[in-house]
């Protein structure tokens, strides 16, 4: 069997189709609050980062437009073990920020393969996370997302998720949902 | 034309007719009831903006955010945008971020470095270079100066408005628009011990802290005072509001350990913990005698750093005759809250409307903390605080829906209850302060906060504000109560014998 050519042609399209479907299915698990199944899709070395955005000059936008994951304050910058704590908190039944439960939809679009370094694939996409709470409390979290997926014997796993939320001041009162 | 710079003091507000609404009438200290109008009435909010925020000492930012000449950080003081700047000589200035020509917000960047702010509208420029202008912030460049103003524009009088009172307390930068305001140290009084614990390194080295880069900013749909009051001494909310994070355990000890990381043998409920309430409105959830050691961590390098820091601090403070407690959470009147322990963080509640607030949170670390300690703290801070923090998420839910359910016409007729610990206050060694008699319950701090709040909102003059808080009548009440109790006990003793 010839080695797949992920740089172009049918192999690339098939791969894009496969990883896109994985991302959509993952989004469904989140929105259906099937957190245990969702956690299984995160690699043990998973890292989740959402830096803060800042108003800076045009010339600095690429270098200073957001805080640095790994050393500066971010909305999120954490390993899987912290994500697991968050899931546990949601399940307590007394996590008031999500009691009663919010209605959440994760939209993932503009999915594109940035790089293939088998068994890892780097993806670029856009996200729109919609949350509706209680009655009229409605939040939109929108921005750019970069995911690194890894193909394992146990299927695809998310290794790295890095999101650039398009807000400097968070216009929602909290971030009690996963972006 | 006056000499000197009018970019300088804030002009005195015009005298106003006696306002029929008295904030002091909305705060009933005798019975411990506070009108909901304090929180939801637009007129009251407008009076806060006019009479409180331009006269109170407000936290603007941290000196470590502007380390170099030309560095600036955009901030807010009440309703006004300001710039915290550093000039060529290392001086710190607070400037109104509004062009003197037509008021354009001269700088809309969150932070940066420049020696000159040029207004986008018509390009008046203001210099931070003291060699070009009299005082940093003064007007430097004016397009068509000769043609437009016949060269007669008095640039010295049209610089960016400079905040007349700025105080750098160990890196914490505070400012006050009122030239006649009480000096910072008098305003703070003995509450400074809590600021010291915030600003000093964990080992007690004065002022050896800095903030992590990145300020969390978020909007909530509730009144700014909900936030101030929460950190002022509301330890009562923890068990219920934070039940979920407490059940999970996110603290230094790992899973299942308390979120603040108190050592198990001392816990969060140890005897000796009392809240501290100052006559001039500041309040803390603890007292200086509540000396609780730094937490026990899972990681050996963390224990090494903090055991050493605690030992050094104890030695240093013992030598100074100081107590080791005083880590908060606490609120410096009116809207700067902080905790000086785990986490170590500053929060400011910027008022936007009676029912909207922008909250800012900074995180601090020791300047000399080694990389693993810095990194541990950073991760702990992020999972604890701010809108994504597992603790703080639940606070916002309560504040916002308390607001929704309080602002109705009928709801507003019924006051909030502030009766916890009424008449059980305890004496303090601190100047013009009293303590609660319980660690968790007790609303003495809030009662004092709203009392001071009403005195500002009613626009008492600085002479009156200072005079009225020169003594603390709560202390007299405690002494009277204790004398009465002694008499009763003595009488009971006679009967028994
Ligand atoms: S408003 Fe700034 S120059 Fe006109
Ligand atoms: Fe809280």
Tab-separated table of C-alpha atoms in Angstrom, chain B residues 229-242 246 258-260 262 266-276 284-287 290 328-329 419-421 424 435-446:
chain	number	residue	atom	x	y	z
B	229	UNK	CA	-19.048	43.776	50.076
B	230	UNK	CA	-18.302	40.187	49.127
B	231	UNK	CA	-14.572	40.572	49.768
B	232	UNK	CA	-14.992	43.005	52.639
B	233	UNK	CA	-15.864	40.243	55.044
B	234	UNK	CA	-18.591	38.027	53.639
B	235	UNK	CA	-17.090	34.731	54.715
B	236	UNK	CA	-20.675	33.623	55.299
B	237	UNK	CA	-21.223	32.883	51.597
B	238	UNK	CA	-18.359	30.441	51.181
B	239	UNK	CA	-19.976	27.235	52.377
B	240	UNK	CA	-23.001	27.560	50.125
B	241	UNK	CA	-21.766	29.567	47.142
B	242	UNK	CA	-18.527	27.630	46.836
B	246	UNK	CA	-14.876	22.917	47.919
B	258	UNK	CA	-9.390	23.067	50.932
B	259	UNK	CA	-9.259	25.583	48.120
B	260	UNK	CA	-7.305	28.210	50.063
B	262	UNK	CA	-5.165	26.207	54.955
B	266	UNK	CA	-5.666	25.129	61.499
B	267	UNK	CA	-8.486	24.958	59.015
B	268	UNK	CA	-10.594	27.849	57.942
B	269	UNK	CA	-12.621	27.916	61.101
B	270	UNK	CA	-9.950	27.985	63.728
B	271	UNK	CA	-10.722	29.903	66.850
B	272	UNK	CA	-9.227	33.323	66.992
B	273	UNK	CA	-10.335	34.351	63.552
B	274	UNK	CA	-12.454	37.490	63.642
B	275	UNK	CA	-13.307	40.024	61.020
B	276	UNK	CA	-11.914	43.527	61.251
B	284	UNK	CA	-11.079	42.456	56.283
B	285	UNK	CA	-12.293	38.908	56.763
B	286	UNK	CA	-9.633	38.237	59.371
B	287	UNK	CA	-7.572	39.895	62.058
B	290	UNK	CA	-5.112	35.086	63.126
B	328	UNK	CA	-7.899	39.022	53.925
B	329	UNK	CA	-9.900	38.776	51.785
B	419	UNK	CA	-28.244	42.144	61.378
B	420	UNK	CA	-25.571	39.487	61.787
B	421	UNK	CA	-23.602	40.084	64.954
B	424	UNK	CA	-21.837	41.646	69.609
B	435	UNK	CA	-13.973	42.938	65.345
B	436	UNK	CA	-16.789	40.526	64.733
B	437	UNK	CA	-17.214	37.904	67.429
B	438	UNK	CA	-17.394	35.093	64.892
B	439	UNK	CA	-15.167	33.983	62.038
B	440	UNK	CA	-17.847	33.117	59.507
B	441	UNK	CA	-20.909	35.154	60.362
B	442	UNK	CA	-20.972	38.823	61.276
B	443	UNK	CA	-21.909	41.764	59.081
B	444	UNK	CA	-20.178	44.437	61.093
B	445	UNK	CA	-17.827	45.153	58.174
B	446	UNK	CA	-20.670	45.763	55.764
